[in-house]
PDB file of C-alpha atoms in Angstrom:
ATOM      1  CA  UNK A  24      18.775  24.793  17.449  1.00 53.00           C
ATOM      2  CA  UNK A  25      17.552  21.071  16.835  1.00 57.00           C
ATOM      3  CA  UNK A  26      14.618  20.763  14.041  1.00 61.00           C
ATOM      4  CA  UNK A  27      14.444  17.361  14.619  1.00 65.00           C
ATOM      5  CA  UNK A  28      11.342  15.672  15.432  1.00 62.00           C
ATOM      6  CA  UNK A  29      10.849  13.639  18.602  1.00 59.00           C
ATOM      7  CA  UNK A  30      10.422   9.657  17.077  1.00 59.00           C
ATOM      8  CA  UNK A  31       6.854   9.285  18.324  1.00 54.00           C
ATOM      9  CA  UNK A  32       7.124   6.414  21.299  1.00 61.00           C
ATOM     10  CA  UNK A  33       6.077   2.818  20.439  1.00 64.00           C
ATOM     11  CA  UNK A  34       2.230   1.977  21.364  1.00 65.00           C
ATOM     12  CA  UNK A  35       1.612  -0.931  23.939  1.00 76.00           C
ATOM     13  CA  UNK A  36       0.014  -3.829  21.592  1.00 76.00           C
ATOM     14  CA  UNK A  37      -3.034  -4.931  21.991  1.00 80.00           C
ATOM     15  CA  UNK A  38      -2.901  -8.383  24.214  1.00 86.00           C
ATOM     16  CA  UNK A  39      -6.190  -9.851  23.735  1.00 90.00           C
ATOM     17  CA  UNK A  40      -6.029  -9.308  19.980  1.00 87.00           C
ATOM     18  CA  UNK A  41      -2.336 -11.033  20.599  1.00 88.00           C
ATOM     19  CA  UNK A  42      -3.314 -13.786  22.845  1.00 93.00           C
ATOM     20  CA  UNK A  43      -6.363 -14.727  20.304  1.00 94.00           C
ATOM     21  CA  UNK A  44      -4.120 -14.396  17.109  1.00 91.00           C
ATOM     22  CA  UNK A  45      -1.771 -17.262  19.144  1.00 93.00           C
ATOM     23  CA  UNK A  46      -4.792 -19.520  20.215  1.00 95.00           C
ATOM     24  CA  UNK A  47      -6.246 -19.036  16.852  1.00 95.00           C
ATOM     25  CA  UNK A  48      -2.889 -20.603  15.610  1.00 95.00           C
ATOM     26  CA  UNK A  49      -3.130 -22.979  18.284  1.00 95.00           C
ATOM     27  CA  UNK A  50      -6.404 -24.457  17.397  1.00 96.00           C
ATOM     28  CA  UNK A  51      -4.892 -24.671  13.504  1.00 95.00           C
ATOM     29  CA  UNK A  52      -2.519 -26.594  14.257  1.00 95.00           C
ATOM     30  CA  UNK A  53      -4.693 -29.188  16.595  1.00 95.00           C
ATOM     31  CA  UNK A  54      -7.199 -28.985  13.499  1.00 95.00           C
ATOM     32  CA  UNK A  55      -3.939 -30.060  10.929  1.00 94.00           C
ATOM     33  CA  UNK A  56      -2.750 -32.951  13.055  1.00 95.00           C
ATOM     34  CA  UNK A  57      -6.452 -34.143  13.293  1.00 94.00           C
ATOM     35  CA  UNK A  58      -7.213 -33.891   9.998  1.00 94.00           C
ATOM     36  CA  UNK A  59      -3.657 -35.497   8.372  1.00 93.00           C
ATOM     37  CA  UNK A  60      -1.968 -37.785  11.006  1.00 91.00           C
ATOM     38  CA  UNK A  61      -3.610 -40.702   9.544  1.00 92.00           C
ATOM     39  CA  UNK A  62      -2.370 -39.473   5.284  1.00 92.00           C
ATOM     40  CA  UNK A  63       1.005 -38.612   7.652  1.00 92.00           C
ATOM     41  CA  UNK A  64       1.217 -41.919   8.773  1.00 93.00           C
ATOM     42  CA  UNK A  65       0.529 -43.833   5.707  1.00 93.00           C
ATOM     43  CA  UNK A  66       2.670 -41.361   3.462  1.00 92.00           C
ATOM     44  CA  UNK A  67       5.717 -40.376   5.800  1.00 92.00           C
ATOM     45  CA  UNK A  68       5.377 -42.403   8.383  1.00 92.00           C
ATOM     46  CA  UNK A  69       5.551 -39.757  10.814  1.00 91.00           C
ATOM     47  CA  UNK A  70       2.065 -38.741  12.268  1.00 92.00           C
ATOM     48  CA  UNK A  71       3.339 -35.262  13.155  1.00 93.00           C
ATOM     49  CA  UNK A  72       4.564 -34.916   9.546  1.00 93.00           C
ATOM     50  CA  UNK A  73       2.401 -32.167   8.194  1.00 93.00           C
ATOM     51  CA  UNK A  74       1.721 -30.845  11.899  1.00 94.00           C
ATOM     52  CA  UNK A  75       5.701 -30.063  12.043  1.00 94.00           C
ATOM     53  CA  UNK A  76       5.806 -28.201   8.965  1.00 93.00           C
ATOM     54  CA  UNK A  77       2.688 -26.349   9.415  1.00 93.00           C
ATOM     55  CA  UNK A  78       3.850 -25.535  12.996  1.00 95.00           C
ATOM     56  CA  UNK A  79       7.403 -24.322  11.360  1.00 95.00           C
ATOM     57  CA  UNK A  80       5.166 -21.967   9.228  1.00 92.00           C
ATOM     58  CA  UNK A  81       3.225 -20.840  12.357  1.00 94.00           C
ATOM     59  CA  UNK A  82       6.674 -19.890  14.096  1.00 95.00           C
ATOM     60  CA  UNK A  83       7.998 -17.782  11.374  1.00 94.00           C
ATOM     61  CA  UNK A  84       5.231 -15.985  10.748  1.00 92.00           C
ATOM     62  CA  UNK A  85       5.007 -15.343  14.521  1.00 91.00           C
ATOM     63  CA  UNK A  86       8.518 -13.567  14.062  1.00 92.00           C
ATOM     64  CA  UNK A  87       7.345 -11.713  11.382  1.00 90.00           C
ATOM     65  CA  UNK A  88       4.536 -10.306  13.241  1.00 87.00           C
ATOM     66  CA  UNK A  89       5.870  -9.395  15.851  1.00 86.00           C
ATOM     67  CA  UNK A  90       8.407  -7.649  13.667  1.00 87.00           C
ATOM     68  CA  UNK A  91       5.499  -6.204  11.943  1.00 84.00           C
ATOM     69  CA  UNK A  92       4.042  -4.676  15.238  1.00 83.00           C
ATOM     70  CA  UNK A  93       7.092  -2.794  16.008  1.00 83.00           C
ATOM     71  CA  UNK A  94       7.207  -0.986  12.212  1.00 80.00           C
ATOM     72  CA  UNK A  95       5.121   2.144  12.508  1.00 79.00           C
ATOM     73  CA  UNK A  96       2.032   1.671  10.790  1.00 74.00           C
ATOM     74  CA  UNK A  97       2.356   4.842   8.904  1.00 77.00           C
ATOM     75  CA  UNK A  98       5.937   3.745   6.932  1.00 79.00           C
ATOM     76  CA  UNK A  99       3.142   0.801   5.103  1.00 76.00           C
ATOM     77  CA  UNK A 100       1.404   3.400   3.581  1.00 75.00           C
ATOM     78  CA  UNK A 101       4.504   4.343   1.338  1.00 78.00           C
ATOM     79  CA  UNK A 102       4.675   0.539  -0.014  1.00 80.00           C
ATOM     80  CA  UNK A 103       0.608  -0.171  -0.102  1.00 80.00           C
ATOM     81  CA  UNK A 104       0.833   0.663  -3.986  1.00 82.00           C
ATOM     82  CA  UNK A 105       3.803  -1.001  -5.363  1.00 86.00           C
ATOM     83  CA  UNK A 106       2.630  -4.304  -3.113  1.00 85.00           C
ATOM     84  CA  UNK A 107      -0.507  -3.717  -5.086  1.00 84.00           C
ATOM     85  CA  UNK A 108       0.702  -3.495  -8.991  1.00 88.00           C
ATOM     86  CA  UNK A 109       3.573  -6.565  -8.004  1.00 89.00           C
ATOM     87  CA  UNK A 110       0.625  -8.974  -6.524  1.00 87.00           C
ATOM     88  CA  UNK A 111      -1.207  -7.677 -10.188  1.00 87.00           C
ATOM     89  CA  UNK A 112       1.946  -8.859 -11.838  1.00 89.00           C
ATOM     90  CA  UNK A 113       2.328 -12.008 -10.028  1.00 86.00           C
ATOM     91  CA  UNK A 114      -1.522 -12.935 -10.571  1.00 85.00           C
ATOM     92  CA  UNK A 115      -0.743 -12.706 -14.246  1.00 86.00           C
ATOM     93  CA  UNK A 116       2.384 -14.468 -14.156  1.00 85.00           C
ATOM     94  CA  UNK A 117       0.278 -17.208 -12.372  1.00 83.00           C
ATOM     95  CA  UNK A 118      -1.526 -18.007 -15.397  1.00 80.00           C
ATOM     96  CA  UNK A 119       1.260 -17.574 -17.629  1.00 81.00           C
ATOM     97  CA  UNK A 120       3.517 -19.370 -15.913  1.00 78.00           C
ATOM     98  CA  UNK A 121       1.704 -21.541 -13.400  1.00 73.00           C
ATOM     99  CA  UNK A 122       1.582 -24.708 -11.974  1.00 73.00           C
ATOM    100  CA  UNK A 123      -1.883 -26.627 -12.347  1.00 72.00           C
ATOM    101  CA  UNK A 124      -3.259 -27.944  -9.027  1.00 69.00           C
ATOM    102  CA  UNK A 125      -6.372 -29.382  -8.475  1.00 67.00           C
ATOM    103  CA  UNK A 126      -7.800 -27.738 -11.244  1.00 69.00           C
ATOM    104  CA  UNK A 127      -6.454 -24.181 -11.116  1.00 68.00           C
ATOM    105  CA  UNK A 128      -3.267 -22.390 -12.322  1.00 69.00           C
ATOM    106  CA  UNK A 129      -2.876 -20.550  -9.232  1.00 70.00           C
ATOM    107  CA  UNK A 130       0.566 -21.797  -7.915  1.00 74.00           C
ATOM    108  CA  UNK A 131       4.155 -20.627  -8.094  1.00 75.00           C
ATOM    109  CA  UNK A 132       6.575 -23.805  -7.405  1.00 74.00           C
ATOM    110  CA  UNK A 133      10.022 -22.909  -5.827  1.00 74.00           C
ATOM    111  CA  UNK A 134      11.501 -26.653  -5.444  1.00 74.00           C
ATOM    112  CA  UNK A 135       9.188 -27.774  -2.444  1.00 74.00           C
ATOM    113  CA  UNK A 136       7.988 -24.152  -1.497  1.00 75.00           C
ATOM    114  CA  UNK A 137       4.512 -23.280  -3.077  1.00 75.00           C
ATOM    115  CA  UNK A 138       3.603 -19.909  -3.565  1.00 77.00           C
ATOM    116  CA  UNK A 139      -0.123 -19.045  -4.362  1.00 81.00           C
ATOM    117  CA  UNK A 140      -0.338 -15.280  -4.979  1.00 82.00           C
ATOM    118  CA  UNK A 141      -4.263 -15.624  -4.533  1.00 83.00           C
ATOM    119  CA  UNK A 142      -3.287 -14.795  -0.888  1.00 82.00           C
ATOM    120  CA  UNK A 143      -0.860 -12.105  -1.306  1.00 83.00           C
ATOM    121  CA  UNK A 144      -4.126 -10.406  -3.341  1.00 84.00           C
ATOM    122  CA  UNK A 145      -6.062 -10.948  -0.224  1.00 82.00           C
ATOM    123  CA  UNK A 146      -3.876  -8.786   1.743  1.00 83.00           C
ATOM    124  CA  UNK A 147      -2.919  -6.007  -0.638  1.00 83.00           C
ATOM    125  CA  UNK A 148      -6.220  -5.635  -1.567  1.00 82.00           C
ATOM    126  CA  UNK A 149      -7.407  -4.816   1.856  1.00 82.00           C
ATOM    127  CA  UNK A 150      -4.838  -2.659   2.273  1.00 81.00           C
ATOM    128  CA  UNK A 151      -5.154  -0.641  -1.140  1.00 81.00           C
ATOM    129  CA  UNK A 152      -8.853  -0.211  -0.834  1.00 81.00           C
ATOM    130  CA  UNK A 153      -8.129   1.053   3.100  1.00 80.00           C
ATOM    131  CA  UNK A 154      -5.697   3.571   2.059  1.00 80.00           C
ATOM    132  CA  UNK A 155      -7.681   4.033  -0.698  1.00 79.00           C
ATOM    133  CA  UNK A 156     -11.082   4.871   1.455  1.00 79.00           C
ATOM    134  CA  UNK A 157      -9.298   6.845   3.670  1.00 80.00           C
ATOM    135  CA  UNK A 158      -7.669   9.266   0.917  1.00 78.00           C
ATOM    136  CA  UNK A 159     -10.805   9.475  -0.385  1.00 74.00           C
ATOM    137  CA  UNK A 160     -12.971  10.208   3.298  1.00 74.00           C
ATOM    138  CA  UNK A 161     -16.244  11.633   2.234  1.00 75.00           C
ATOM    139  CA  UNK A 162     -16.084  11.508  -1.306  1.00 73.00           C
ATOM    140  CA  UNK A 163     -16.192   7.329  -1.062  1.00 71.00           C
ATOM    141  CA  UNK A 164     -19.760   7.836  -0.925  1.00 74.00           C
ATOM    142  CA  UNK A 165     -20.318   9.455  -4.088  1.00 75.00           C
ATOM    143  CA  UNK A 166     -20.533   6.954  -7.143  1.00 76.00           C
ATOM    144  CA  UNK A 167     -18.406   8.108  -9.697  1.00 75.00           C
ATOM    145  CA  UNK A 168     -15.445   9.082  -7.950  1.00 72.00           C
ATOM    146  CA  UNK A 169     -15.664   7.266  -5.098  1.00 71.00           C
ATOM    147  CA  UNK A 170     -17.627   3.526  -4.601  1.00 76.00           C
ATOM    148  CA  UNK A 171     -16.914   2.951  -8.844  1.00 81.00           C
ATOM    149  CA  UNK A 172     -13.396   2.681  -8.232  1.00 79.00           C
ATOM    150  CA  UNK A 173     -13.385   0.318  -5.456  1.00 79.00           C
ATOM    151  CA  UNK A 174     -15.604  -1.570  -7.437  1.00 83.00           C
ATOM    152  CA  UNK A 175     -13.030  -1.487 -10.617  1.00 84.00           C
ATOM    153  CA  UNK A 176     -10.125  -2.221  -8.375  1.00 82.00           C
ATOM    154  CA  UNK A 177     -11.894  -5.352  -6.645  1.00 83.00           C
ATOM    155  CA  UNK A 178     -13.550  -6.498 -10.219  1.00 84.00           C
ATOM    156  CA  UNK A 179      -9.600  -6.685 -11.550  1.00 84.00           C
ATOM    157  CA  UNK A 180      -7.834  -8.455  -8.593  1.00 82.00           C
ATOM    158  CA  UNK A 181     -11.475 -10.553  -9.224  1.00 81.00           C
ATOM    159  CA  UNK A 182     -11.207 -11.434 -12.700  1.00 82.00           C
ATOM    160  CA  UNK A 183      -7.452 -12.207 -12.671  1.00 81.00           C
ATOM    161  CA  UNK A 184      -8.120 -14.614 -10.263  1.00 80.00           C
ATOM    162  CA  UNK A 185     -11.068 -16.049 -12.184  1.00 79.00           C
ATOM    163  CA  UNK A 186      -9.026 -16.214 -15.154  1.00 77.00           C
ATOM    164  CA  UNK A 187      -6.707 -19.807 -13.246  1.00 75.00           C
ATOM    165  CA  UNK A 188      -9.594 -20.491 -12.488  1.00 71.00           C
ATOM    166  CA  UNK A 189     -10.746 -20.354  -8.941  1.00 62.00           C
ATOM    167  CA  UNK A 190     -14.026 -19.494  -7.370  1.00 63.00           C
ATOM    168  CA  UNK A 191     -13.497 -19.303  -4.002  1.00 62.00           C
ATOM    169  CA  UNK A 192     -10.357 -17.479  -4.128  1.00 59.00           C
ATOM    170  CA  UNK A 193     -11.806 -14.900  -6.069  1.00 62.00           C
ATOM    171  CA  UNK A 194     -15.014 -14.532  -3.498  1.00 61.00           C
ATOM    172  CA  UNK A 195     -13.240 -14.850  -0.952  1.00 59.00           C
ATOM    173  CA  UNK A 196     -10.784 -11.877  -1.881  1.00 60.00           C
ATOM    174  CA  UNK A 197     -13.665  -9.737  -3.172  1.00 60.00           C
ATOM    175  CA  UNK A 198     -16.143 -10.237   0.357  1.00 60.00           C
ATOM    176  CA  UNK A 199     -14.063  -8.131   2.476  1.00 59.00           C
ATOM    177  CA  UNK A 200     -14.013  -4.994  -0.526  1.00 57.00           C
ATOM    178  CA  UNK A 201     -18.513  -5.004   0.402  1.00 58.00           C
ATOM    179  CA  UNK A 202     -17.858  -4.560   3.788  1.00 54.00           C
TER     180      UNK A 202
END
């Protein structure tokens, strides 16, 4: 007798949402070379210099989502909380051990690769408070064991990110938690 269960078959994606994600991209990049051919120019001399990188940026993470899109959804929800506590980590570790730019200590440098985990928080914030929310279901809409977590949860990632310090990183990744 076989107790194994069928592997549910892969979903069709959804091709609008795919064809706007790529024009989206698109449009970035036309928006990168018109806004830095002429710094290109005078710094590299190469007009396409920052258009080529940013485009080499736009391919991989084209690969990686559409590797993404063929990982069932539900296998995320076993690594939602440790991507969680190791974006807390690295948003400590930013201010510890941090590169200053512009202003803010909110930069890993690895050689010429910057890494600015202001953005990873983005993401695994969304995600935590979504699995969150839906564990929760009903109960989200009772105060103290529901909405006052969120709030915690988005005032932390919030005030780690205030602490490099930087504004509109930390509104930015707190504005989709009110939605």
């Amino acid at each position: 007798m076989n107790t194994t269960k069928p592997q549910p078959k892969r979903g069709t994606p959804d091709f609008q949402l795919l064809i706007l994600t790529l024009l989206l991209v698109g449009f970035g990049l036309i928006m990168v070379f018109s806004s830095s051919s002429s710094l290109a120019v005078f710094s590299y001399n190469d007009a396409l210099y920052f258009t080529k990188r940013q485009a080499a940026f736009a391919v991989l993470g084209t690969i990686v989502m559409f590797v993404a899109m063929n990982i069932n959804y539900k296998k995320y929800r076993q690594l939602f909380i440790p991507v969680f506590f190791l974006t807390l980590l690295l948003l400590v570790l930013v201010v510890v051990v941090g590169k200053t730019t512009n202003g803010a200590v909110s930069w890993f440098h690895l050689g010429s690769l910057g890494i600015q985990p202001t953005e990873l928080a983005k993401i695994a914030t969304i995600v935590y408070l979504a699995a969150l929310i839906t564990k929760k279901g009903e109960r989200i809409r009772q105060w103290k064991g529901g909405f006052f977590p969120v709030l915690i949860i988005v005032g932390m990632v919030a005030g780690l990110i205030m602490l490099q310090p930087d504004l509109a990183h930390a509104s930015s990744s707190s504005l989709p938690a009110a939605c």
